[in-house]
Each structure stands twice: as C-alpha cells, then as structure tokens.
N, CA and C atoms as an extended XYZ file, in Angstrom:
555
Properties=species:S:1:pos:R:3:atomname:S:1:resname:S:1:resid:I:1 pbc="F F F"
N        51.487     -156.318     -109.639 N   MET     1
C        52.131     -155.313     -108.837 CA  MET     1
C        53.476     -155.863     -108.390 C   MET     1
N        54.484     -155.124     -108.607 N   ALA     2
C        55.815     -155.533     -108.166 CA  ALA     2
C        56.260     -154.582     -107.082 C   ALA     2
N        57.122     -155.042     -106.213 N   GLY     3
C        57.566     -154.129     -105.171 CA  GLY     3
C        58.853     -154.560     -104.536 C   GLY     3
N        59.499     -153.610     -103.936 N   GLN     4
C        60.699     -153.897     -103.161 CA  GLN     4
C        60.830     -152.829     -102.103 C   GLN     4
N        61.568     -153.147     -101.099 N   SER     5
C        61.832     -152.207     -100.028 CA  SER     5
C        63.337     -152.048      -99.923 C   SER     5
N        63.791     -150.834     -100.025 N   VAL     6
C        65.226     -150.590      -99.977 CA  VAL     6
C        65.496     -149.566      -98.893 C   VAL     6
N        66.357     -149.910      -97.965 N   GLY     7
C        66.729     -148.957      -96.927 CA  GLY     7
C        67.633     -147.898      -97.519 C   GLY     7
N        67.397     -146.683      -97.146 N   GLY     8
C        68.239     -145.598      -97.624 CA  GLY     8
C        68.774     -144.818      -96.444 C   GLY     8
N        69.656     -143.896      -96.720 N   GLY     9
C        70.229     -143.113      -95.646 CA  GLY     9
C        69.200     -142.249      -94.943 C   GLY     9
N        68.238     -141.702      -95.675 N   SER    10
C        67.272     -140.798      -95.069 CA  SER    10
C        65.891     -141.417      -94.973 C   SER    10
N        65.776     -142.702      -95.151 N   GLY    11
C        64.475     -143.345      -95.038 CA  GLY    11
C        64.469     -144.685      -95.714 C   GLY    11
N        63.294     -145.231      -95.834 N   ALA    12
C        63.120     -146.540      -96.453 CA  ALA    12
C        62.123     -146.393      -97.588 C   ALA    12
N        62.344     -147.155      -98.632 N   ARG    13
C        61.546     -146.981      -99.844 CA  ARG    13
C        60.712     -148.229     -100.124 C   ARG    13
N        59.486     -147.967     -100.539 N   ILE    14
C        58.592     -149.010     -101.038 CA  ILE    14
C        58.369     -148.692     -102.503 C   ILE    14
N        58.607     -149.656     -103.367 N   GLU    15
C        58.403     -149.442     -104.799 CA  GLU    15
C        57.229     -150.278     -105.278 C   GLU    15
N        56.418     -149.640     -106.108 N   ILE    16
C        55.243     -150.292     -106.678 CA  ILE    16
C        55.278     -150.067     -108.179 C   ILE    16
N        55.015     -151.099     -108.932 N   GLY    17
C        54.937     -150.967     -110.378 CA  GLY    17
C        53.559     -151.380     -110.869 C   GLY    17
N        52.838     -150.465     -111.500 N   VAL    18
C        51.521     -150.762     -112.068 CA  VAL    18
C        51.440     -150.159     -113.468 C   VAL    18
N        50.522     -150.662     -114.254 N   GLN    19
C        50.319     -150.146     -115.607 CA  GLN    19
C        49.351     -148.962     -115.628 C   GLN    19
N        48.416     -148.969     -114.664 N   ARG    20
C        47.418     -147.898     -114.603 CA  ARG    20
C        47.231     -147.482     -113.144 C   ARG    20
N        47.012     -146.208     -112.917 N   VAL    21
C        46.760     -145.704     -111.565 CA  VAL    21
C        45.527     -146.379     -110.982 C   VAL    21
N        44.552     -146.660     -111.824 N   SER    22
C        43.302     -147.261     -111.357 CA  SER    22
C        43.514     -148.618     -110.693 C   SER    22
N        44.629     -149.290     -110.971 N   GLN    23
C        44.911     -150.572     -110.330 CA  GLN    23
C        45.109     -150.420     -108.822 C   GLN    23
N        45.466     -149.236     -108.390 N   LEU    24
C        45.718     -149.003     -106.971 CA  LEU    24
C        44.455     -148.689     -106.180 C   LEU    24
N        43.366     -148.357     -106.864 N   PHE    25
C        42.173     -147.878     -106.174 CA  PHE    25
C        40.979     -148.780     -106.420 C   PHE    25
N        40.065     -148.758     -105.453 N   ASN    26
C        38.842     -149.541     -105.540 CA  ASN    26
C        37.915     -148.868     -106.549 C   ASN    26
N        37.690     -149.538     -107.647 N   MET    27
C        36.897     -148.938     -108.725 CA  MET    27
C        35.403     -148.882     -108.390 C   MET    27
N        34.952     -149.622     -107.378 N   LEU    28
C        33.548     -149.581     -106.981 CA  LEU    28
C        33.244     -148.375     -106.099 C   LEU    28
N        34.272     -147.731     -105.605 N   ASP    29
C        34.114     -146.569     -104.741 CA  ASP    29
C        33.637     -145.386     -105.583 C   ASP    29
N        32.471     -144.797     -105.245 N   PRO    30
C        31.911     -143.717     -106.065 CA  PRO    30
C        32.536     -142.339     -105.815 C   PRO    30
N        33.405     -142.221     -104.837 N   PHE    31
C        33.979     -140.918     -104.510 CA  PHE    31
C        34.950     -140.455     -105.591 C   PHE    31
N        35.225     -139.141     -105.619 N   PRO    32
C        36.226     -138.630     -106.567 CA  PRO    32
C        37.578     -139.299     -106.320 C   PRO    32
N        38.411     -139.277     -107.324 N   PHE    33
C        39.684     -139.998     -107.304 CA  PHE    33
C        40.485     -139.782     -106.024 C   PHE    33
N        40.668     -138.534     -105.617 N   ARG    34
C        41.535     -138.246     -104.465 CA  ARG    34
C        40.954     -138.733     -103.143 C   ARG    34
N        39.669     -139.080     -103.121 N   GLU    35
C        39.020     -139.547     -101.893 CA  GLU    35
C        38.692     -141.034     -101.945 C   GLU    35
N        39.077     -141.686     -102.990 N   ARG    36
C        38.749     -143.095     -103.183 CA  ARG    36
C        39.562     -143.997     -102.259 C   ARG    36
N        38.951     -145.122     -101.882 N   ASP    37
C        39.672     -146.123     -101.093 CA  ASP    37
C        40.679     -146.841     -101.970 C   ASP    37
N        41.757     -147.273     -101.347 N   LEU    38
C        42.722     -148.102     -102.061 CA  LEU    38
C        42.110     -149.474     -102.312 C   LEU    38
N        42.559     -150.105     -103.365 N   ASP    39
C        42.195     -151.488     -103.612 CA  ASP    39
C        42.735     -152.305     -102.435 C   ASP    39
N        41.954     -153.261     -101.903 N   PRO    40
C        42.428     -154.031     -100.742 CA  PRO    40
C        43.782     -154.713     -100.969 C   PRO    40
N        44.017     -155.213     -102.178 N   ASP    41
C        45.308     -155.851     -102.457 CA  ASP    41
C        46.445     -154.831     -102.458 C   ASP    41
N        46.188     -153.651     -103.013 N   ALA    42
C        47.216     -152.602     -103.040 CA  ALA    42
C        47.519     -152.125     -101.621 C   ALA    42
N        46.473     -151.942     -100.824 N   GLU    43
C        46.681     -151.523      -99.434 CA  GLU    43
C        47.482     -152.576      -98.669 C   GLU    43
N        47.099     -153.837      -98.805 N   ALA    44
C        47.811     -154.915      -98.106 CA  ALA    44
C        49.280     -154.950      -98.524 C   ALA    44
N        49.532     -154.759      -99.808 N   PHE    45
C        50.899     -154.769     -100.327 CA  PHE    45
C        51.731     -153.663      -99.673 C   PHE    45
N        51.203     -152.447      -99.681 N   ILE    46
C        51.925     -151.299      -99.126 CA  ILE    46
C        52.115     -151.456      -97.617 C   ILE    46
N        51.056     -151.849      -96.927 N   VAL    47
C        51.117     -151.978      -95.469 CA  VAL    47
C        52.098     -153.074      -95.054 C   VAL    47
N        52.081     -154.199      -95.749 N   GLU    48
C        53.010     -155.286      -95.397 CA  GLU    48
C        54.467     -154.863      -95.589 C   GLU    48
N        54.745     -154.158      -96.676 N   TRP    49
C        56.114     -153.665      -96.871 CA  TRP    49
C        56.473     -152.655      -95.786 C   TRP    49
N        55.531     -151.769      -95.462 N   ALA    50
C        55.805     -150.732      -94.458 CA  ALA    50
C        56.064     -151.342      -93.080 C   ALA    50
N        55.375     -152.427      -92.753 N   ARG    51
C        55.586     -153.099      -91.464 CA  ARG    51
C        57.014     -153.609      -91.307 C   ARG    51
N        57.631     -153.957      -92.405 N   GLU    52
C        58.984     -154.517      -92.354 CA  GLU    52
C        60.072     -153.444      -92.272 C   GLU    52
N        59.689     -152.202      -92.476 N   LEU    53
C        60.672     -151.114      -92.452 CA  LEU    53
C        60.979     -150.705      -91.013 C   LEU    53
N        62.151     -150.132      -90.784 N   PRO    54
C        62.471     -149.639      -89.437 CA  PRO    54
C        61.442     -148.598      -89.001 C   PRO    54
N        61.009     -148.675      -87.748 N   ARG    55
C        59.942     -147.799      -87.256 CA  ARG    55
C        60.331     -146.327      -87.185 C   ARG    55
N        61.616     -146.052      -87.082 N   ASN    56
C        62.029     -144.652      -86.951 CA  ASN    56
C        62.438     -144.026      -88.281 C   ASN    56
N        62.380     -144.797      -89.364 N   ALA    57
C        62.790     -144.273      -90.678 CA  ALA    57
C        61.581     -143.715      -91.421 C   ALA    57
N        61.725     -142.540      -92.041 N   PRO    58
C        60.637     -142.032      -92.872 CA  PRO    58
C        60.424     -142.961      -94.068 C   PRO    58
N        59.193     -143.010      -94.523 N   ILE    59
C        58.843     -143.895      -95.636 CA  ILE    59
C        58.764     -143.090      -96.928 C   ILE    59
N        59.320     -143.656      -97.985 N   HIS    60
C        59.230     -143.093      -99.329 CA  HIS    60
C        58.552     -144.145     -100.203 C   HIS    60
N        57.521     -143.723     -100.921 N   ILE    61
C        56.819     -144.635     -101.826 CA  ILE    61
C        57.106     -144.177     -103.249 C   ILE    61
N        57.638     -145.079     -104.043 N   LEU    62
C        57.953     -144.791     -105.440 CA  LEU    62
C        57.036     -145.642     -106.307 C   LEU    62
N        56.211     -144.978     -107.114 N   VAL    63
C        55.263     -145.675     -107.983 CA  VAL    63
C        55.760     -145.566     -109.417 C   VAL    63
N        56.029     -146.709     -110.038 N   HIS    64
C        56.451     -146.763     -111.434 CA  HIS    64
C        55.202     -146.881     -112.303 C   HIS    64
N        55.072     -145.941     -113.251 N   LEU    65
C        53.931     -145.923     -114.171 CA  LEU    65
C        54.427     -145.695     -115.591 C   LEU    65
N        53.655     -146.154     -116.587 N   PRO    66
C        53.977     -145.763     -117.961 CA  PRO    66
C        53.900     -144.231     -118.072 C   PRO    66
N        54.643     -143.666     -119.000 N   ALA    67
C        54.749     -142.205     -119.122 CA  ALA    67
C        53.394     -141.525     -119.267 C   ALA    67
N        52.490     -142.096     -120.085 N   ASP    68
C        51.184     -141.453     -120.280 CA  ASP    68
C        50.351     -141.470     -118.997 C   ASP    68
N        50.443     -142.524     -118.209 N   GLU    69
C        49.721     -142.595     -116.930 CA  GLU    69
C        50.317     -141.625     -115.918 C   GLU    69
N        51.634     -141.533     -115.893 N   ALA    70
C        52.298     -140.625     -114.954 CA  ALA    70
C        51.927     -139.173     -115.244 C   ALA    70
N        51.705     -138.845     -116.514 N   ALA    71
C        51.366     -137.475     -116.904 CA  ALA    71
C        49.879     -137.170     -116.746 C   ALA    71
N        49.050     -138.192     -116.533 N   SER    72
C        47.603     -137.983     -116.414 CA  SER    72
C        47.272     -137.264     -115.105 C   SER    72
N        46.040     -136.772     -115.008 N   ALA    73
C        45.595     -136.088     -113.792 CA  ALA    73
C        45.690     -137.015     -112.584 C   ALA    73
N        45.320     -138.280     -112.776 N   GLU    74
C        45.401     -139.245     -111.679 CA  GLU    74
C        46.855     -139.484     -111.264 C   GLU    74
N        47.736     -139.572     -112.231 N   GLY    75
C        49.156     -139.762     -111.927 CA  GLY    75
C        49.730     -138.593     -111.147 C   GLY    75
N        49.327     -137.379     -111.540 N   ARG    76
C        49.815     -136.183     -110.844 CA  ARG    76
C        49.205     -136.053     -109.448 C   ARG    76
N        47.999     -136.588     -109.263 N   GLY    77
C        47.325     -136.495     -107.957 CA  GLY    77
C        47.509     -137.712     -107.069 C   GLY    77
N        48.354     -138.632     -107.500 N   LEU    78
C        48.525     -139.888     -106.768 CA  LEU    78
C        49.060     -139.677     -105.349 C   LEU    78
N        50.031     -138.813     -105.189 N   ALA    79
C        50.612     -138.577     -103.857 CA  ALA    79
C        49.550     -138.075     -102.889 C   ALA    79
N        48.757     -137.119     -103.342 N   GLU    80
C        47.700     -136.568     -102.494 CA  GLU    80
C        46.658     -137.632     -102.165 C   GLU    80
N        46.296     -138.452     -103.146 N   ALA    81
C        45.288     -139.494     -102.931 CA  ALA    81
C        45.770     -140.537     -101.924 C   ALA    81
N        47.023     -140.964     -102.045 N   LEU    82
C        47.558     -141.947     -101.097 CA  LEU    82
C        47.636     -141.357      -99.691 C   LEU    82
N        48.121     -140.131      -99.585 N   SER    83
C        48.217     -139.475      -98.288 CA  SER    83
C        46.836     -139.330      -97.648 C   SER    83
N        45.856     -138.918      -98.446 N   HIS    84
C        44.486     -138.759      -97.952 CA  HIS    84
C        43.941     -140.089      -97.445 C   HIS    84
N        44.154     -141.143      -98.202 N   TYR    85
C        43.634     -142.453      -97.814 CA  TYR    85
C        44.241     -142.903      -96.482 C   TYR    85
N        45.555     -142.837      -96.365 N   PHE    86
C        46.203     -143.315      -95.139 CA  PHE    86
C        45.876     -142.418      -93.946 C   PHE    86
N        45.709     -141.115      -94.162 N   ALA    87
C        45.306     -140.214      -93.076 CA  ALA    87
C        43.891     -140.551      -92.605 C   ALA    87
N        43.007     -140.871      -93.552 N   THR    88
C        41.642     -141.271      -93.197 CA  THR    88
C        41.661     -142.560      -92.384 C   THR    88
N        42.475     -143.514      -92.786 N   GLN    89
C        42.584     -144.773      -92.044 CA  GLN    89
C        43.146     -144.529      -90.639 C   GLN    89
N        44.099     -143.622      -90.520 N   GLU    90
C        44.668     -143.300      -89.207 CA  GLU    90
C        43.601     -142.696      -88.302 C   GLU    90
N        42.769     -141.809      -88.852 N   ARG    91
C        41.686     -141.211      -88.061 CA  ARG    91
C        40.661     -142.267      -87.652 C   ARG    91
N        40.377     -143.212      -88.544 N   THR    92
C        39.442     -144.293      -88.231 CA  THR    92
C        39.980     -145.145      -87.082 C   THR    92
N        41.267     -145.457      -87.118 N   LEU    93
C        41.871     -146.247      -86.045 CA  LEU    93
C        41.916     -145.463      -84.736 C   LEU    93
N        42.106     -144.147      -84.802 N   ALA    94
C        42.079     -143.321      -83.591 CA  ALA    94
C        40.691     -143.377      -82.954 C   ALA    94
N        39.651     -143.309      -83.783 N   ALA    95
C        38.280     -143.408      -83.274 CA  ALA    95
C        38.019     -144.796      -82.689 C   ALA    95
N        38.540     -145.827      -83.338 N   GLU    96
C        38.391     -147.197      -82.839 CA  GLU    96
C        39.071     -147.346      -81.473 C   GLU    96
N        40.227     -146.740      -81.316 N   LEU    97
C        40.950     -146.793      -80.049 CA  LEU    97
C        40.186     -146.048      -78.947 C   LEU    97
N        39.648     -144.869      -79.280 N   ARG    98
C        38.843     -144.121      -78.305 CA  ARG    98
C        37.628     -144.936      -77.873 C   ARG    98
N        36.974     -145.590      -78.830 N   GLU    99
C        35.801     -146.410      -78.516 CA  GLU    99
C        36.186     -147.598      -77.639 C   GLU    99
N        37.307     -148.229      -77.928 N   LEU   100
C        37.768     -149.356      -77.111 CA  LEU   100
C        38.027     -148.900      -75.676 C   LEU   100
N        38.672     -147.747      -75.502 N   PHE   101
C        38.926     -147.243      -74.151 CA  PHE   101
C        37.627     -146.840      -73.452 C   PHE   101
N        36.658     -146.320      -74.200 N   ARG   102
C        35.355     -145.990      -73.609 CA  ARG   102
C        34.688     -147.259      -73.086 C   ARG   102
N        34.706     -148.312      -73.904 N   ILE   103
C        34.138     -149.594      -73.480 CA  ILE   103
C        34.914     -150.134      -72.278 C   ILE   103
N        36.225     -149.967      -72.290 N   GLY   104
C        37.048     -150.412      -71.167 CA  GLY   104
C        36.686     -149.704      -69.874 C   GLY   104
N        36.482     -148.382      -69.946 N   ARG   105
C        36.106     -147.629      -68.741 CA  ARG   105
C        34.745     -148.071      -68.218 C   ARG   105
N        33.784     -148.246      -69.128 N   LEU   106
C        32.452     -148.704      -68.728 CA  LEU   106
C        32.527     -150.109      -68.132 C   LEU   106
N        33.273     -150.992      -68.775 N   SER   107
C        33.432     -152.359      -68.277 CA  SER   107
C        34.123     -152.372      -66.917 C   SER   107
N        35.088     -151.482      -66.729 N   LEU   108
C        35.790     -151.403      -65.451 CA  LEU   108
C        34.845     -150.945      -64.338 C   LEU   108
N        33.995     -149.975      -64.636 N   ALA   109
C        33.024     -149.513      -63.642 CA  ALA   109
C        32.051     -150.635      -63.279 C   ALA   109
N        31.548     -151.335      -64.283 N   ILE   110
C        30.622     -152.441      -64.030 CA  ILE   110
C        31.337     -153.561      -63.273 C   ILE   110
N        32.534     -153.926      -63.728 N   GLY   111
C        33.296     -154.988      -63.066 CA  GLY   111
C        33.638     -154.642      -61.629 C   GLY   111
N        34.015     -153.387      -61.382 N   GLY   112
C        34.315     -152.949      -60.015 CA  GLY   112
C        33.089     -153.030      -59.122 C   GLY   112
N        31.937     -152.628      -59.668 N   ALA   113
C        30.689     -152.712      -58.903 CA  ALA   113
C        30.336     -154.170      -58.600 C   ALA   113
N        30.480     -155.039      -59.587 N   VAL   114
C        30.194     -156.463      -59.377 CA  VAL   114
C        31.140     -157.037      -58.326 C   VAL   114
N        32.418     -156.686      -58.390 N   LEU   115
C        33.382     -157.167      -57.396 CA  LEU   115
C        33.004     -156.681      -55.999 C   LEU   115
N        32.629     -155.410      -55.867 N   ALA   116
C        32.244     -154.863      -54.563 CA  ALA   116
C        31.018     -155.588      -54.006 C   ALA   116
N        30.022     -155.821      -54.860 N   VAL   117
C        28.814     -156.538      -54.430 CA  VAL   117
C        29.169     -157.965      -54.020 C   VAL   117
N        30.010     -158.616      -54.811 N   CYS   118
C        30.412     -159.996      -54.493 CA  CYS   118
C        31.170     -160.064      -53.165 C   CYS   118
N        32.063     -159.114      -52.915 N   LEU   119
C        32.803     -159.091      -51.653 CA  LEU   119
C        31.862     -158.839      -50.473 C   LEU   119
N        30.914     -157.917      -50.665 N   ALA   120
C        29.940     -157.637      -49.605 CA  ALA   120
C        29.076     -158.861      -49.333 C   ALA   120
N        28.610     -159.519      -50.386 N   LEU   121
C        27.796     -160.727      -50.215 CA  LEU   121
C        28.591     -161.845      -49.553 C   LEU   121
N        29.845     -161.992      -49.944 N   ALA   122
C        30.684     -163.033      -49.336 CA  ALA   122
C        30.843     -162.777      -47.838 C   ALA   122
N        31.052     -161.521      -47.453 N   GLY   123
C        31.152     -161.174      -46.033 CA  GLY   123
C        29.846     -161.402      -45.308 C   GLY   123
N        28.743     -161.057      -45.941 N   LEU   124
C        27.418     -161.241      -45.351 CA  LEU   124
C        27.116     -162.725      -45.163 C   LEU   124
N        27.410     -163.525      -46.160 N   ILE   125
C        27.160     -164.967      -46.077 CA  ILE   125
C        27.989     -165.569      -44.947 C   ILE   125
N        29.214     -165.128      -44.822 N   SER   126
C        30.091     -165.638      -43.767 CA  SER   126
C        29.542     -165.294      -42.385 C   SER   126
N        28.993     -164.081      -42.229 N   ASP   127
C        28.440     -163.654      -40.938 CA  ASP   127
C        27.118     -164.338      -40.624 C   ASP   127
N        26.263     -164.495      -41.643 N   VAL   128
C        24.915     -165.022      -41.437 CA  VAL   128
C        24.923     -166.541      -41.305 C   VAL   128
N        25.646     -167.215      -42.180 N   MET   129
C        25.669     -168.678      -42.162 CA  MET   129
C        26.666     -169.145      -41.109 C   MET   129
N        26.232     -170.029      -40.302 N   GLY   130
C        27.127     -170.550      -39.279 CA  GLY   130
C        28.016     -171.662      -39.807 C   GLY   130
N        27.641     -172.234      -40.925 N   LEU   131
C        28.394     -173.363      -41.456 CA  LEU   131
C        29.638     -172.847      -42.168 C   LEU   131
N        30.791     -173.159      -41.615 N   GLU   132
C        32.035     -172.629      -42.167 CA  GLU   132
C        32.331     -173.126      -43.573 C   GLU   132
N        32.130     -174.415      -43.795 N   ARG   133
C        32.457     -174.968      -45.120 CA  ARG   133
C        31.558     -174.394      -46.203 C   ARG   133
N        30.266     -174.364      -45.941 N   LEU   134
C        29.324     -173.866      -46.944 CA  LEU   134
C        29.526     -172.372      -47.182 C   LEU   134
N        29.721     -171.622      -46.116 N   SER   135
C        29.927     -170.180      -46.295 CA  SER   135
C        31.272     -169.909      -46.968 C   SER   135
N        32.288     -170.712      -46.655 N   GLY   136
C        33.587     -170.576      -47.322 CA  GLY   136
C        33.481     -170.869      -48.803 C   GLY   136
N        32.737     -171.903      -49.152 N   PHE   137
C        32.530     -172.269      -50.556 CA  PHE   137
C        31.793     -171.153      -51.302 C   PHE   137
N        30.703     -170.652      -50.705 N   ALA   138
C        29.921     -169.582      -51.333 CA  ALA   138
C        30.751     -168.301      -51.434 C   ALA   138
N        31.494     -168.000      -50.373 N   GLY   139
C        32.324     -166.791      -50.378 CA  GLY   139
C        33.410     -166.839      -51.443 C   GLY   139
N        34.068     -167.985      -51.578 N   GLU   140
C        35.098     -168.140      -52.612 CA  GLU   140
C        34.492     -168.042      -54.007 C   GLU   140
N        33.317     -168.636      -54.181 N   GLY   141
C        32.633     -168.559      -55.484 CA  GLY   141
C        32.304     -167.124      -55.856 C   GLY   141
N        31.817     -166.357      -54.875 N   LEU   142
C        31.499     -164.948      -55.132 CA  LEU   142
C        32.765     -164.133      -55.415 C   LEU   142
N        33.834     -164.439      -54.700 N   LEU   143
C        35.102     -163.742      -54.939 CA  LEU   143
C        35.603     -164.007      -56.361 C   LEU   143
N        35.533     -165.254      -56.785 N   ILE   144
C        35.943     -165.603      -58.154 CA  ILE   144
C        35.062     -164.884      -59.167 C   ILE   144
N        33.748     -164.875      -58.929 N   LEU   145
C        32.823     -164.178      -59.832 CA  LEU   145
C        33.185     -162.694      -59.930 C   LEU   145
N        33.500     -162.082      -58.808 N   GLY   146
C        33.875     -160.665      -58.808 CA  GLY   146
C        35.124     -160.398      -59.628 C   GLY   146
N        36.133     -161.247      -59.499 N   TRP   147
C        37.363     -161.049      -60.264 CA  TRP   147
C        37.153     -161.343      -61.744 C   TRP   147
N        36.299     -162.314      -62.043 N   VAL   148
C        36.002     -162.613      -63.453 CA  VAL   148
C        35.305     -161.418      -64.112 C   VAL   148
N        34.509     -160.681      -63.335 N   ALA   149
C        33.834     -159.497      -63.880 CA  ALA   149
C        34.841     -158.426      -64.301 C   ALA   149
N        36.038     -158.461      -63.740 N   LEU   150
C        37.079     -157.498      -64.116 CA  LEU   150
C        37.963     -157.994      -65.257 C   LEU   150
N        37.723     -159.199      -65.729 N   TRP   151
C        38.575     -159.803      -66.755 CA  TRP   151
C        38.614     -158.959      -68.028 C   TRP   151
N        37.439     -158.638      -68.565 N   ARG   152
C        37.383     -157.918      -69.845 CA  ARG   152
C        38.016     -156.531      -69.765 C   ARG   152
N        37.705     -155.710      -68.750 N   PRO   153
C        38.371     -154.402      -68.726 CA  PRO   153
C        39.892     -154.517      -68.608 C   PRO   153
N        40.358     -155.482      -67.847 N   MET   154
C        41.811     -155.655      -67.731 CA  MET   154
C        42.407     -156.103      -69.063 C   MET   154
N        41.694     -156.953      -69.778 N   GLU   155
C        42.155     -157.389      -71.100 CA  GLU   155
C        42.255     -156.196      -72.056 C   GLU   155
N        41.255     -155.326      -72.001 N   ILE   156
C        41.264     -154.132      -72.859 CA  ILE   156
C        42.455     -153.237      -72.514 C   ILE   156
N        42.619     -152.910      -71.232 N   PHE   157
C        43.650     -151.954      -70.830 CA  PHE   157
C        45.060     -152.526      -70.860 C   PHE   157
N        45.185     -153.835      -70.771 N   LEU   158
C        46.522     -154.427      -70.782 CA  LEU   158
C        46.968     -154.893      -72.162 C   LEU   158
N        46.033     -155.368      -72.997 N   TYR   159
C        46.454     -156.022      -74.238 CA  TYR   159
C        45.759     -155.556      -75.521 C   TYR   159
N        44.452     -155.353      -75.488 N   ASP   160
C        43.695     -155.144      -76.732 CA  ASP   160
C        44.059     -153.879      -77.486 C   ASP   160
N        44.530     -152.856      -76.809 N   TRP   161
C        44.792     -151.583      -77.476 CA  TRP   161
C        46.111     -151.569      -78.239 C   TRP   161
N        47.060     -152.426      -77.892 N   TRP   162
C        48.377     -152.403      -78.538 CA  TRP   162
C        48.318     -152.549      -80.048 C   TRP   162
N        47.645     -153.591      -80.574 N   PRO   163
C        47.644     -153.749      -82.040 CA  PRO   163
C        47.009     -152.557      -82.764 C   PRO   163
N        45.965     -151.983      -82.171 N   ILE   164
C        45.305     -150.834      -82.800 CA  ILE   164
C        46.249     -149.636      -82.804 C   ILE   164
N        46.914     -149.393      -81.694 N   ALA   165
C        47.858     -148.267      -81.617 CA  ALA   165
C        49.025     -148.464      -82.579 C   ALA   165
N        49.478     -149.698      -82.725 N   ARG   166
C        50.585     -149.983      -83.648 CA  ARG   166
C        50.157     -149.737      -85.095 C   ARG   166
N        48.939     -150.208      -85.459 N   ARG   167
C        48.431     -149.968      -86.822 CA  ARG   167
C        48.226     -148.477      -87.062 C   ARG   167
N        47.729     -147.780      -86.051 N   ARG   168
C        47.511     -146.338      -86.185 CA  ARG   168
C        48.830     -145.621      -86.460 C   ARG   168
N        49.870     -145.975      -85.727 N   ALA   169
C        51.185     -145.351      -85.939 CA  ALA   169
C        51.713     -145.657      -87.339 C   ALA   169
N        51.487     -146.880      -87.814 N   LEU   170
C        51.933     -147.253      -89.157 CA  LEU   170
C        51.196     -146.437      -90.215 C   LEU   170
N        49.870     -146.287      -90.075 N   TYR   171
C        49.103     -145.504      -91.043 CA  TYR   171
C        49.472     -144.025      -90.968 C   TYR   171
N        49.819     -143.532      -89.779 N   ARG   172
C        50.278     -142.142      -89.654 CA  ARG   172
C        51.575     -141.955      -90.438 C   ARG   172
N        52.484     -142.930      -90.335 N   ARG   173
C        53.741     -142.866      -91.095 CA  ARG   173
C        53.469     -142.928      -92.591 C   ARG   173
N        52.530     -143.783      -92.998 N   LEU   174
C        52.212     -143.895      -94.424 CA  LEU   174
C        51.555     -142.614      -94.942 C   LEU   174
N        50.734     -141.967      -94.110 N   ALA   175
C        50.106     -140.707      -94.521 CA  ALA   175
C        51.155     -139.618      -94.722 C   ALA   175
N        52.230     -139.688      -93.954 N   ALA   176
C        53.300     -138.689      -94.055 CA  ALA   176
C        54.367     -139.078      -95.076 C   ALA   176
N        54.217     -140.239      -95.689 N   ALA   177
C        55.239     -140.726      -96.626 CA  ALA   177
C        55.367     -139.803      -97.831 C   ALA   177
N        56.587     -139.683      -98.299 N   GLU   178
C        56.840     -138.960      -99.546 CA  GLU   178
C        56.506     -139.921     -100.685 C   GLU   178
N        55.585     -139.505     -101.549 N   VAL   179
C        55.182     -140.346     -102.681 CA  VAL   179
C        55.680     -139.689     -103.960 C   VAL   179
N        56.402     -140.473     -104.761 N   ARG   180
C        56.879     -139.985     -106.052 CA  ARG   180
C        56.393     -140.924     -107.135 C   ARG   180
N        56.109     -140.353     -108.279 N   VAL   181
C        55.718     -141.138     -109.451 CA  VAL   181
C        56.867     -141.072     -110.442 C   VAL   181
N        57.279     -142.228     -110.912 N   GLN   182
C        58.361     -142.291     -111.899 CA  GLN   182
C        57.789     -142.827     -113.207 C   GLN   182
N        57.966     -142.035     -114.258 N   ALA   183
C        57.493     -142.444     -115.585 CA  ALA   183
C        58.481     -143.427     -116.191 C   ALA   183
N        57.964     -144.536     -116.671 N   ASN   184
C        58.790     -145.550     -117.341 CA  ASN   184
C        58.518     -145.511     -118.837 C   ASN   184
N        59.530     -145.742     -119.590 N   GLY   185
C        59.377     -145.856     -121.054 CA  GLY   185
C        59.196     -144.566     -121.663 C   GLY   185
C-alpha cells in the first residue's frame, strides 16, 4: 500500500494504491462487501494519514486501482463501503463515550456518598474521642479516603473522554470524506 497526503485548496487528500479492492478489507469478515470491516493495516494507514491533516479541512481519499478492479462492482462500491465502515466506527465510539460518562456519573455518586460518610465519621470520631492526636489522625485518614473515592470519576470527567471524542471526530470526518477511485493503466 502506498500513500501520500497532499494539502489542497478545498481539502486534504489521502492517496492509497492497491492492486485489488480486497486488500483494503478483512477477508475473514462474513458480511457483504459494503458492510465488511476494513483490514486493520488499511484502517491504520488511513487513520494515521488523516490524523496528520488539518482538522478543519475536508478529507478526500483517492484510491488507485488497476482498470479492471476499478470497473468491478467492488471498485464502484468502494466509496460507499469506506463511508459505511467509518460511520459505523464513529457510532461505536459515540456509544463508548456514552458508556464512559454513565460509569463516570455512577462513580461520582458512589464517590460523593463515600466522601460524605467519611466526613461524617471524621466529625463523629473527633466529637467522641477525647484524644486529639488519635482523632486527628483518624479524621485525616477518613478525609483522604473520601477524596480518593472521587479520584476515578474526576479522571473520567477531566481526562479519559478526550481521546475518545477526538477519535470519534476523526472517524466522523473520514465517514464524510469524498472517496474517488482512479483507474491506472
């Protein structure tokens, strides 16, 4: 597979050269051609090139094929198949993001409850125990435990969702990409 990325006035281009359309798709996938998964190497190739393109530029994918392959049913349906694949991946990432936020909300509720219980226990220990040092030690330990319980939800809401959202936006752009097949020879 050969490729290049060329910036253009109305977008950025990814070029792929293959001898057969089947090189782009996972041959173990039993689905019809237009619903088949991309070959992992082909997907990685396209995605890596797309990552390097300007985020606001539309993407154009140019696939170079021998003339007989370009004229085949698979060659004529290549644009639809690529668009379908990337749209499916975008929907999968959207579901993954929704699930991550669901887990984040649940974790936040649990962490908030643990923090509230820890703060209440720390106050109770301070009131019940007359020993300042021991109650201070126990109270600080409970306070730390309460804040640690909020660690995971904060990690989800502050950091974990960014890479998924970025990949989702990239796959959305790839699903909307203009795909052209150029017959060689």
